[in-house]
mmCIF file of C-alpha atoms (C1' of nucleotides) in Angstrom:
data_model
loop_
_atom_site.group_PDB
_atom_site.id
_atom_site.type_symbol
_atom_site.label_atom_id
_atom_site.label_comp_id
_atom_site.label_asym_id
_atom_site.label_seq_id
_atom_site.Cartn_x
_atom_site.Cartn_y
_atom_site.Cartn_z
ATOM 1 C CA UNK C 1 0.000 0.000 0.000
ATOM 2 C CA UNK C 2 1.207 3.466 -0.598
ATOM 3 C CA UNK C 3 2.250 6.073 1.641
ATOM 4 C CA UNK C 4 -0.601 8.892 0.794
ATOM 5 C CA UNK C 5 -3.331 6.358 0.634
ATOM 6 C CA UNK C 6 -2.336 5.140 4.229
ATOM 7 C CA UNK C 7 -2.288 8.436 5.370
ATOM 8 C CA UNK C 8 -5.288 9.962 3.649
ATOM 9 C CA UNK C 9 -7.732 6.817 4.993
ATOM 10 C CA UNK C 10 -5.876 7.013 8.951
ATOM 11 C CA UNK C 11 -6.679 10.747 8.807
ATOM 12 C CA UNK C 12 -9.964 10.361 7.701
ATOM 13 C CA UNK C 13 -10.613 7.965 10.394
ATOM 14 C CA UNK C 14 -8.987 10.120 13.361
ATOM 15 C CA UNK C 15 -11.619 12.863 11.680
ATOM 16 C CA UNK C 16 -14.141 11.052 12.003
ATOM 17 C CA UNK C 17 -13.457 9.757 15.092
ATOM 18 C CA UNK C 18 -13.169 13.093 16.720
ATOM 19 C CA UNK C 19 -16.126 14.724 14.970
ATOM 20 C CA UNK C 20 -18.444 12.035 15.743
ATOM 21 C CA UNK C 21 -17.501 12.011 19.796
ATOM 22 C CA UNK C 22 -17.761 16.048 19.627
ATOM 23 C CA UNK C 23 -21.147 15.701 17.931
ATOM 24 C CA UNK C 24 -22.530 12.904 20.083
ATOM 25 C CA UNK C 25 -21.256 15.231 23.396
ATOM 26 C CA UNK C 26 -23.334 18.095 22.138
ATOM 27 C CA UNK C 27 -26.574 15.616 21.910
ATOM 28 C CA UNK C 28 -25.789 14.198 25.531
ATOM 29 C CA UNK C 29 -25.286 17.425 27.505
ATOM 30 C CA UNK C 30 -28.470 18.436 27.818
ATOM 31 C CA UNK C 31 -29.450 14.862 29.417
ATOM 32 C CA UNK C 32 -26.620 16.017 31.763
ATOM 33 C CA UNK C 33 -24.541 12.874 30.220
ATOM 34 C CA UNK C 34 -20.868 12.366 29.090
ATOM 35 C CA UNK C 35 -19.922 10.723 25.885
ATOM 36 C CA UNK C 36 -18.850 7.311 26.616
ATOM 37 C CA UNK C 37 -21.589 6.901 29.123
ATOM 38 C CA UNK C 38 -24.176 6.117 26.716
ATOM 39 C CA UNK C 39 -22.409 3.026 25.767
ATOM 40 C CA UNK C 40 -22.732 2.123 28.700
ATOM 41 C CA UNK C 41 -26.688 2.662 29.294
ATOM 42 C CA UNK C 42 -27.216 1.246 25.842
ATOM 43 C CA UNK C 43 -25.821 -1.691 26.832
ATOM 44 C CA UNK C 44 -27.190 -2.531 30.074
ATOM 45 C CA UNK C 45 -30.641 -1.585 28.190
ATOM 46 C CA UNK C 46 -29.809 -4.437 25.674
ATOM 47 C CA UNK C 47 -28.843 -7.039 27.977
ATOM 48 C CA UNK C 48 -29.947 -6.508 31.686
ATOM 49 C CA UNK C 49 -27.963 -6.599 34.310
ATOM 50 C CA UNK C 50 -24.147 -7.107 33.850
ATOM 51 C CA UNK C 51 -20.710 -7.504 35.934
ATOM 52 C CA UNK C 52 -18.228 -4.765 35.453
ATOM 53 C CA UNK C 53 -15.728 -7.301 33.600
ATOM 54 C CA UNK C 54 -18.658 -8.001 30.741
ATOM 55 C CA UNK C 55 -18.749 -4.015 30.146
ATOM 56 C CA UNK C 56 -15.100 -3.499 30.024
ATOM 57 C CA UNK C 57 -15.609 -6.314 27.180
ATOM 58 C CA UNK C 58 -18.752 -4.982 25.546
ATOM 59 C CA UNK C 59 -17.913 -1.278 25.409
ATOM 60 C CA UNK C 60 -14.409 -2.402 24.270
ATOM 61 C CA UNK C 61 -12.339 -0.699 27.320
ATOM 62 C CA UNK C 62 -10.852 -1.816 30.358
ATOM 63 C CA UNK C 63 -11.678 -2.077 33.811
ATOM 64 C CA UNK C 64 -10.208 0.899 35.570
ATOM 65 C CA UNK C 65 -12.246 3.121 32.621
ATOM 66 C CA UNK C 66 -15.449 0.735 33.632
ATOM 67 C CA UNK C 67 -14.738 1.256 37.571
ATOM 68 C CA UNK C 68 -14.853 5.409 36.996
ATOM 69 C CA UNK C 69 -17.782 5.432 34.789
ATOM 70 C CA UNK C 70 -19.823 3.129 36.907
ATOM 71 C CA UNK C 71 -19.131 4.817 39.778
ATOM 72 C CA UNK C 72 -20.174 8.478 37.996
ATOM 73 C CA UNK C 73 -23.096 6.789 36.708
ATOM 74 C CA UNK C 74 -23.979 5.572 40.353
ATOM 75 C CA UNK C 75 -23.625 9.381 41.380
ATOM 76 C CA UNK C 76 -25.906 10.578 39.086
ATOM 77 C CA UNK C 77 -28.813 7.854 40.084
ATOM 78 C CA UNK C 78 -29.069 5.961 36.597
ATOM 79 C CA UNK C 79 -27.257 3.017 37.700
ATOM 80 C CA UNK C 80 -27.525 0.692 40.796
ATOM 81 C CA UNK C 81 -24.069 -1.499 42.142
ATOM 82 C CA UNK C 82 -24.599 -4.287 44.209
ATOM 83 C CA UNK C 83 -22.640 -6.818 45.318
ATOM 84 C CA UNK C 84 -23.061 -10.379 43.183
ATOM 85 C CA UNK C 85 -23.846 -12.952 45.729
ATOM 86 C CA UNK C 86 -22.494 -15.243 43.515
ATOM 87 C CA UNK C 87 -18.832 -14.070 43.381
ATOM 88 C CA UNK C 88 -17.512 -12.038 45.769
ATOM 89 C CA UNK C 89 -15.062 -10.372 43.566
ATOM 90 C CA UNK C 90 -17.859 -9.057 41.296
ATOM 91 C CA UNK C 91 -20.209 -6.174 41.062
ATOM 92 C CA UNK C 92 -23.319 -6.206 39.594
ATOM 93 C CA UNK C 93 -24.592 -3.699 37.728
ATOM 94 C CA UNK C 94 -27.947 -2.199 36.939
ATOM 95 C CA UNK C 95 -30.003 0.071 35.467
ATOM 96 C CA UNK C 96 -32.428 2.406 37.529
ATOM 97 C CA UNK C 97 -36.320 3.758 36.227
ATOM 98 C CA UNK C 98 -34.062 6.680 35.346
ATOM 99 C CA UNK C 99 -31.255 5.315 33.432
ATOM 100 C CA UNK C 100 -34.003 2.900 32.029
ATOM 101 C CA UNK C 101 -35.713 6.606 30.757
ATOM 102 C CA UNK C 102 -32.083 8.118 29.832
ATOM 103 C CA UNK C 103 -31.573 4.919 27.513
ATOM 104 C CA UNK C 104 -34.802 5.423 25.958
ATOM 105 C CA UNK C 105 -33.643 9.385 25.171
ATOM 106 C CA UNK C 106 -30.295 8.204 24.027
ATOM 107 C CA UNK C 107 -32.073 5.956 21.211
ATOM 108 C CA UNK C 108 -34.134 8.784 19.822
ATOM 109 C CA UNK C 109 -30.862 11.012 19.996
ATOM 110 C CA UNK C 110 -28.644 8.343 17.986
ATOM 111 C CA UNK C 111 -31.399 8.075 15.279
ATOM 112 C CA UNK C 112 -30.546 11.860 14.708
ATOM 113 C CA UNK C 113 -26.765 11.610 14.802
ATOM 114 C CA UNK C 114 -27.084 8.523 12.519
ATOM 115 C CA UNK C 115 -28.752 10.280 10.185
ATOM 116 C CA UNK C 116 -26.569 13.310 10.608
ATOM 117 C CA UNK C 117 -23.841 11.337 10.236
ATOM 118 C CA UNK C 118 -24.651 9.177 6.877
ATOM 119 C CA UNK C 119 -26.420 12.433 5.192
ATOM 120 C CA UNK C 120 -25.533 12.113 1.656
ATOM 121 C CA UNK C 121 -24.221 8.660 1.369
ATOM 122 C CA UNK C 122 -25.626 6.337 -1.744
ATOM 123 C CA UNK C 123 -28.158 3.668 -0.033
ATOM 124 C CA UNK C 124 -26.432 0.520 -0.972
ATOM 125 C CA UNK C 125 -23.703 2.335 0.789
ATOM 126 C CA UNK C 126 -25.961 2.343 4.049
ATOM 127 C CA UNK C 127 -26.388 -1.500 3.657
ATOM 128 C CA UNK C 128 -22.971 -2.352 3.666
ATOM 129 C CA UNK C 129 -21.877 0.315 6.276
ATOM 130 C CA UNK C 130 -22.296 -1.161 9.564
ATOM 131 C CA UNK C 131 -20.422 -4.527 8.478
ATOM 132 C CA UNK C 132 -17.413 -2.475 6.938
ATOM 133 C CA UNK C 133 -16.996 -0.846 10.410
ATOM 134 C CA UNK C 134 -17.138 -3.612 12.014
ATOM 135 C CA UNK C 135 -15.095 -5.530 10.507
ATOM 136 C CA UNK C 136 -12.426 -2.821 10.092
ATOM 137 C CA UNK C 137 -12.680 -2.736 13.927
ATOM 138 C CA UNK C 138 -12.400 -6.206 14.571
ATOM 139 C CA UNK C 139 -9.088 -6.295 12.181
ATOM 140 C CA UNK C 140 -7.902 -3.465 14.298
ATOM 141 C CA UNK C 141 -8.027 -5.407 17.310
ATOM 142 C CA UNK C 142 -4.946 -6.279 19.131
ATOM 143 C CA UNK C 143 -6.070 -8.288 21.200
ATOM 144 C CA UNK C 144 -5.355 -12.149 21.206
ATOM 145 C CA UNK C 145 -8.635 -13.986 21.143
ATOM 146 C CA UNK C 146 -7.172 -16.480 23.512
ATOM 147 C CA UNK K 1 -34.187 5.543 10.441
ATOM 148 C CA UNK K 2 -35.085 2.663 12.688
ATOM 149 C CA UNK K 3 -33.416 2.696 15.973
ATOM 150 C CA UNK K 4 -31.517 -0.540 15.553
ATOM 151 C CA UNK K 5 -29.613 0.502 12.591
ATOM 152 C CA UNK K 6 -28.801 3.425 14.302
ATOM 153 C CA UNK K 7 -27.919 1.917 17.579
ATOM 154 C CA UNK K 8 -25.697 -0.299 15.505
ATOM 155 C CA UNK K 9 -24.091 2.706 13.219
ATOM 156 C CA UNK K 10 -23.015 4.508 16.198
ATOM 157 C CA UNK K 11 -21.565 1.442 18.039
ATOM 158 C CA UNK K 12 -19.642 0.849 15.231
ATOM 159 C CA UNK K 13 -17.849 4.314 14.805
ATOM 160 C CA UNK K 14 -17.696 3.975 18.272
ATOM 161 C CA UNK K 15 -15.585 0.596 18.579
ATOM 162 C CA UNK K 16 -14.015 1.535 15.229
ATOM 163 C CA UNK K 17 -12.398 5.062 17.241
ATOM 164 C CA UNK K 18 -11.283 3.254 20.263
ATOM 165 C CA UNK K 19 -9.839 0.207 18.607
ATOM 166 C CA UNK K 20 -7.578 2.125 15.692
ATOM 167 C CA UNK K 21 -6.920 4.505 18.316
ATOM 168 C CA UNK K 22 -5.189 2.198 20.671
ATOM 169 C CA UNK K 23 -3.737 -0.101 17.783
ATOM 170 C CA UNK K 24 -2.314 3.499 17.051
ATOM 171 C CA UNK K 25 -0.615 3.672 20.286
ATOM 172 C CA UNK K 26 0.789 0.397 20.552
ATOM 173 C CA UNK K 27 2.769 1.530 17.342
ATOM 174 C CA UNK K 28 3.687 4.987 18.291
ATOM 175 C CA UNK K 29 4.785 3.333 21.629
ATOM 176 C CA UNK K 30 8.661 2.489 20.742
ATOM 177 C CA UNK K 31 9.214 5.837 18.842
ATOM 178 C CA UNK K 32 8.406 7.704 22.291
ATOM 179 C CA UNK K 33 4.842 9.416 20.956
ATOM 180 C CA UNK K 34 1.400 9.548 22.482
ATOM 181 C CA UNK K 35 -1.201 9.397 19.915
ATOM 182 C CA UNK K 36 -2.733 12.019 19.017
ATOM 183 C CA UNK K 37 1.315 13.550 18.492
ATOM 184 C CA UNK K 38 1.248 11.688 15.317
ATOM 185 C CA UNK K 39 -1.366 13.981 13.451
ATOM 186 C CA UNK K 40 0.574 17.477 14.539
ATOM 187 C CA UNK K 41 3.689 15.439 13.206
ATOM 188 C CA UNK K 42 2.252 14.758 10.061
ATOM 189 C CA UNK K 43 1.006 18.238 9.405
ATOM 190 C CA UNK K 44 3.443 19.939 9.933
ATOM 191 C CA UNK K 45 5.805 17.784 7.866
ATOM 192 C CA UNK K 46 3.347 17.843 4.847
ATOM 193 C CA UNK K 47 2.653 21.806 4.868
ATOM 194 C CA UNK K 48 5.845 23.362 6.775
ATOM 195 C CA UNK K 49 5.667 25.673 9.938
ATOM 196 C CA UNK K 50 2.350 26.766 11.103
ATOM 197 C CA UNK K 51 0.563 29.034 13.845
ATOM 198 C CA UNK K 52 -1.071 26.702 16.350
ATOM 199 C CA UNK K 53 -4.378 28.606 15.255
ATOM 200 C CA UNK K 54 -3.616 26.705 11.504
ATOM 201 C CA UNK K 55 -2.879 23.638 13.317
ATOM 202 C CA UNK K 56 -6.072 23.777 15.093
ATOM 203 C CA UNK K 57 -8.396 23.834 12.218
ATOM 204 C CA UNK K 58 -6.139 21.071 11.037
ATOM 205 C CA UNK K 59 -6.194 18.817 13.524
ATOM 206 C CA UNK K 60 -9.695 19.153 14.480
ATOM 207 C CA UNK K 61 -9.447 20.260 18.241
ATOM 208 C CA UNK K 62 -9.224 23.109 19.918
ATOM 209 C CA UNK K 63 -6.651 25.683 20.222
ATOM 210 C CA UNK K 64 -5.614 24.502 23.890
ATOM 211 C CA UNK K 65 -5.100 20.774 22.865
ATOM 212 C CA UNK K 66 -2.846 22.537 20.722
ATOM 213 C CA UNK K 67 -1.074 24.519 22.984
ATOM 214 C CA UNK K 68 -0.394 21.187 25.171
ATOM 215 C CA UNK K 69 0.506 19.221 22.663
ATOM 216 C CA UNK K 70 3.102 21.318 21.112
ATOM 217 C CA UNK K 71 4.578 22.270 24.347
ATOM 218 C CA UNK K 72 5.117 18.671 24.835
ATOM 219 C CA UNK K 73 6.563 17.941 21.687
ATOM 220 C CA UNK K 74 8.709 20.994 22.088
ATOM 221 C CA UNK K 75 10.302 19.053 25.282
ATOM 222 C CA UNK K 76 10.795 16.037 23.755
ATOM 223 C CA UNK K 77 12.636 17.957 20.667
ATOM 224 C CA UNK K 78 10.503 17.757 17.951
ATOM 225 C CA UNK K 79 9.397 20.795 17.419
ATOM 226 C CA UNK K 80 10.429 23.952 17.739
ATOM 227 C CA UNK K 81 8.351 27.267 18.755
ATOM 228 C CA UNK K 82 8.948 30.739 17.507
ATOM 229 C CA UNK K 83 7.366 34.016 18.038
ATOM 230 C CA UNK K 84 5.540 35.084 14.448
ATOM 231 C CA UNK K 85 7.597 38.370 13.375
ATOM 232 C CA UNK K 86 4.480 39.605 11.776
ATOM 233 C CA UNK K 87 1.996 39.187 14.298
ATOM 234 C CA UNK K 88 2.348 39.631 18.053
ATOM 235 C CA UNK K 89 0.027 37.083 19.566
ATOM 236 C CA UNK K 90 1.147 34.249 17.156
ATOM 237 C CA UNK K 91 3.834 31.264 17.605
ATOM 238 C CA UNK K 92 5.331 29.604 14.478
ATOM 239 C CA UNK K 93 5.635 25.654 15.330
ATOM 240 C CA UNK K 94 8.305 24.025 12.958
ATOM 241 C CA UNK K 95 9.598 20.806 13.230
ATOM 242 C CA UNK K 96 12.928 20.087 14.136
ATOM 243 C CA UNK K 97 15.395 17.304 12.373
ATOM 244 C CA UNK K 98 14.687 14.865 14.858
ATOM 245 C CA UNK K 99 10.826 15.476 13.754
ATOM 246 C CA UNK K 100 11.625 14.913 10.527
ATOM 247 C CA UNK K 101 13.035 11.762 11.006
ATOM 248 C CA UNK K 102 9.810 10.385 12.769
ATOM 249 C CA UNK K 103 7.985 11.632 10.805
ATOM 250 C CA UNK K 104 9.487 9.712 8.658
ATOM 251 C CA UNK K 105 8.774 6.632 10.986
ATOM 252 C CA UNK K 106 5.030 7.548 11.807
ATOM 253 C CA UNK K 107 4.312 7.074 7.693
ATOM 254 C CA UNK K 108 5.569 3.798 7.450
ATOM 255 C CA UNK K 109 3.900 2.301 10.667
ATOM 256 C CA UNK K 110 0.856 4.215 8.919
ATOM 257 C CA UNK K 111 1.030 1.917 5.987
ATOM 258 C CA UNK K 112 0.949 -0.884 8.562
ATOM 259 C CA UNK K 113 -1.644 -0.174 10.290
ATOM 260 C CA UNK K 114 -4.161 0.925 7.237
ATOM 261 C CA UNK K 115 -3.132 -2.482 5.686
ATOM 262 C CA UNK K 116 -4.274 -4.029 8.937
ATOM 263 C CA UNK K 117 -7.456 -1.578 9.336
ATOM 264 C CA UNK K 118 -8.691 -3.007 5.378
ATOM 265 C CA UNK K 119 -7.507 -6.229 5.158
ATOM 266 C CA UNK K 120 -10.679 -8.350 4.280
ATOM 267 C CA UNK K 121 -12.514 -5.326 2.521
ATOM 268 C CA UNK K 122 -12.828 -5.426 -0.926
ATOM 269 C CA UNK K 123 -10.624 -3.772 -3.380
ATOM 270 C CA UNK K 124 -13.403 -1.185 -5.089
ATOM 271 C CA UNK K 125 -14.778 -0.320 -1.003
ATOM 272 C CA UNK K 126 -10.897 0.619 -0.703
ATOM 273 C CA UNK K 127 -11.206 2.935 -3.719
ATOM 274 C CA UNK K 128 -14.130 4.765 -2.059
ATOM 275 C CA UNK K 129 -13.486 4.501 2.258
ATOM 276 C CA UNK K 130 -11.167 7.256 2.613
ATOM 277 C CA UNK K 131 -13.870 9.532 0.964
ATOM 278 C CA UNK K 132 -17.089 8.182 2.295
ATOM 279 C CA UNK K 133 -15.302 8.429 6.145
ATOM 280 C CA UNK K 134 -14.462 11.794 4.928
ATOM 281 C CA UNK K 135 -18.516 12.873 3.794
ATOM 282 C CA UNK K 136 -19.375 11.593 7.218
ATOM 283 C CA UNK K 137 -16.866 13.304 9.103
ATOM 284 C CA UNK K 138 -17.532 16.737 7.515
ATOM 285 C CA UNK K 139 -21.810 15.493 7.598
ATOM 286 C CA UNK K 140 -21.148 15.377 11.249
ATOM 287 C CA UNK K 141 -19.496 18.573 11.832
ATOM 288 C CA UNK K 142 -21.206 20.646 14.283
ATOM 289 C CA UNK K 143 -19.380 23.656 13.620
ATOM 290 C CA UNK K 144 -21.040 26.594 12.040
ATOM 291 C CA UNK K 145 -19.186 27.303 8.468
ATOM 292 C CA UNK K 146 -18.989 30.864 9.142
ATOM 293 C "C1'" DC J 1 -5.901 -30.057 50.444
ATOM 294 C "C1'" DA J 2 -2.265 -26.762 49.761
ATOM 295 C "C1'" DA J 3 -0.163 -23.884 46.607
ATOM 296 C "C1'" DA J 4 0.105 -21.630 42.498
ATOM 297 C "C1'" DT J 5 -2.554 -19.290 38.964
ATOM 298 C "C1'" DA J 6 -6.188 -16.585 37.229
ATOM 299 C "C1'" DA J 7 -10.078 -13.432 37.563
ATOM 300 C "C1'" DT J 8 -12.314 -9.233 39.389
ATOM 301 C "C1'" DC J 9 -12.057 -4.905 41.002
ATOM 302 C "C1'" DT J 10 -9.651 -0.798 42.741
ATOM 303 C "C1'" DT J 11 -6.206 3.170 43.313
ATOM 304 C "C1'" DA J 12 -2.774 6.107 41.300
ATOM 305 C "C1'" DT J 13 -1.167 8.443 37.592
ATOM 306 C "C1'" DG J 14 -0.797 10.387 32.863
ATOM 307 C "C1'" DC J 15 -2.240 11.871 28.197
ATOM 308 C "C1'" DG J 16 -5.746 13.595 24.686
ATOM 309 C "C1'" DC J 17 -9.306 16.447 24.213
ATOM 310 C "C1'" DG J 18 -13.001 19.386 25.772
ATOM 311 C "C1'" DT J 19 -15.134 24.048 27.877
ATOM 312 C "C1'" DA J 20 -14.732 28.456 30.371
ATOM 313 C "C1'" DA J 21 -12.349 32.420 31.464
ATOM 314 C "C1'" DT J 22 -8.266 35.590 30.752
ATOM 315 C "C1'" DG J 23 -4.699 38.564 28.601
ATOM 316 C "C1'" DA J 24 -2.550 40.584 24.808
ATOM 317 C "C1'" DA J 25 -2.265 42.028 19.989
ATOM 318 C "C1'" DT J 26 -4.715 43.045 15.813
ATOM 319 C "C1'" DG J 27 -8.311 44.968 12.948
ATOM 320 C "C1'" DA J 28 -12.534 47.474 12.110
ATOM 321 C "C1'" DT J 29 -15.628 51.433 12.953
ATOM 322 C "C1'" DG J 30 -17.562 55.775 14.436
ATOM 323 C "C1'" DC N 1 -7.728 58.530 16.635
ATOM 324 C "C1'" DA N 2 -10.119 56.153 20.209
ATOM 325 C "C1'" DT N 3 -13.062 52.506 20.968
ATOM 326 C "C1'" DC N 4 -14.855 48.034 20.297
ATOM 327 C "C1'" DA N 5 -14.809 43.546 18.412
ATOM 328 C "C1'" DT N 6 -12.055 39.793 16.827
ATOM 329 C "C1'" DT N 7 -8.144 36.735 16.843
ATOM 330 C "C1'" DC N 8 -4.305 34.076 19.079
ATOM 331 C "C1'" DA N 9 -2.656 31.901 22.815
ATOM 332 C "C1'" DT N 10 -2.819 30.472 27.537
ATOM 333 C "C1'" DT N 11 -4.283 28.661 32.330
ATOM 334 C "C1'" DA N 12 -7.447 25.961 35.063
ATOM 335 C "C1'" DC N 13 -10.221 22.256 35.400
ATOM 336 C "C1'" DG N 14 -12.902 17.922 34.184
ATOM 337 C "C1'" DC N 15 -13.940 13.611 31.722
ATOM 338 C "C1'" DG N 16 -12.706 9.301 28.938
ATOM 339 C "C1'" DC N 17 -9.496 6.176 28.419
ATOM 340 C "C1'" DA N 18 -4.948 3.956 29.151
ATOM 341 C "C1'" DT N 19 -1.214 1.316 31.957
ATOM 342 C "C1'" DA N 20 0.904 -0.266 36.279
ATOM 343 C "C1'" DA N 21 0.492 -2.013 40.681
ATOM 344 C "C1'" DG N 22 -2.202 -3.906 44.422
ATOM 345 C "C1'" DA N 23 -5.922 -6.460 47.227
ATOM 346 C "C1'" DT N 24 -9.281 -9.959 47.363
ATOM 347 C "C1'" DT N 25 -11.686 -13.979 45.867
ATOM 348 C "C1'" DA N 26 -12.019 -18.215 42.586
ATOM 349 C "C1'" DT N 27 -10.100 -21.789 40.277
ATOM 350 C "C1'" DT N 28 -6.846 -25.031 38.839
ATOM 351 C "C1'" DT N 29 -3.459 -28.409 39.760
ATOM 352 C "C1'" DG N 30 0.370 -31.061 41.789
#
DNA sequence: CAAATAATCTTATGCGCGTAATGAATGATG
DNA sequence: CATCATTCATTACGCGCATAAGATTATTTG
C-alpha cells in the first residue's frame, strides 16, 4: 500500500473519530450525560444486568475506565451497584427507572446523529456500512482472542 | 431511520475510534509518541511551519489541545516554537530534524496499520473509504461554516 | 488439600481532548 | 484617533481512556 493512501484513509478515520464524539457530546449534555456513558446505558438496556468485567468487554475498554464510569453513573442515580452474591469479587450492575428513561432518550438522539452522520451517502452504501466498520474494527483489534 | 440501525451505526464508529486509536498507540509506543502527536507530526511535515491557530483547524481540536501538545513535543525535541515576526500574539511551530526523522517513521507504521485496518474489505470499497469516512466526518461537523 | 494461577475490582497516575475564562495584539468602525 | 470587536494563545479544570500495581476472591493443579 502506498504512503498517501495510508495516510489519507488514517486521517480520515482520526476525523471522524473526533467529529463524531464532539457531535454525540453536544446531543448528551443536555441529558446532563458524558460521551462514553451512553455506551454504557445502551448496553445494560440491551442485555440486563451485567458484571463490570462483561462491560469493560462490551464497550471495548478496560476495567479501571469501567470502575470510573460506573461509579459516575452511580452518582448521578441511573445506575444501581450491588454486590453479586455469587462471586464475591464481582459487582453487579444495573439500570435504575431513570437510566431505564435516559436509555430510551439516548435511542431517539442516535437516530438523529445517525442520520446526521450518513447524510448524503448512496443507499447501498448504508447496507454495507455497519459490516465495513465492524469488521475494520475487529481487524484493528490487538487483542489475542485467547 | 429505525433505531436498531442506528444503535448499531453509532456502536460501530464507536468501537471503530477506540480500537484504531489504541492499535495506534501500541505503534507509536517504541518511537516515544502519544497518539494524538502523530497527526501534529504529520502536518506539519506535509505543509511546513504553522501558527497553532492553523494547526487547530487542522487537527480538528481546539486551540488549547494545541497549545499542550506542542509544548510537549517541544520538550521532547521535535518541534520547535517561535514568536511570528508579523503578528504579536502568534507562535510559528516548525519541526525540528529529529521530527523529521519520525515523521518519517510515523508514515511507514501508517502503511501498517491501514493495511491491517482493510484487510478483508474489498478492493473497489478501498477505492471509495477514505472519501465516504471523509462525507461523514464533515456530515457530522457541528461547527457553524462561518 | 495446599499452593500456584487466574479473575475481578480498585487506586494512582498520565495523556488527549473538551469548555470556560483571561490577557494581549490586531483589525474594524464611528 | 479612540473605541470596540475579533483573533491568538494560555491557564485551570474535568472527563474518557490507558497502563501499572495492588488487594481480594475463585479456580486449577500437583
Amino acid at each position: 500500500m502506498n504512503l498517501e493512501y495510508a495516510d489519507a484513509l488514517n486521517q480520515a478515520i482520526r476525523l471522524l473519530s473526533l467529529r463524531h464524539r464532539a457531535r454525540a457530546a453536544q446531543l448528551l449534555a443536555p441529558l446532563g450525560l458524558h460521551v462514553g456513558q451512553e455506551a454504557l446505558l445502551l448496553e445494560l438496556d440491551r442485555t440486563g444486568p451485567r458484571i463490570q468485567a462483561q462491560l469493560s468487554e462490551a464497550l471495548g475498554c478496560e476495567p479501571p475506565s469501567v470502575t470510573l464510569m460506573t461509579r459516575k453513573l452511580e452518582t448521578s442515580g441511573h445506575i444501581e451497584r450491588t454486590p453479586d452474591p455469587t462471586d464475591k469479587r464481582a459487582t453487579v450492575v444495573a439500570l435504575t427507572d431513570s437510566g431505564k428513561a435516559v436509555a430510551e432518550q439516548i435511542r431517539q438522539l442516535w437516530v438523529t446523529l445517525a442520520e446526521e452522520t450518513v447524510r448524503d451517502l448512496p443507499a447501498e452504501m448504508l447496507e454495507q456500512l455497519p459490516g465495513i466498520l465492524h469488521t475494520m474494527s475487529t481487524n484493528v483489534n490487538g487483542k489475542p482472542p485467547a
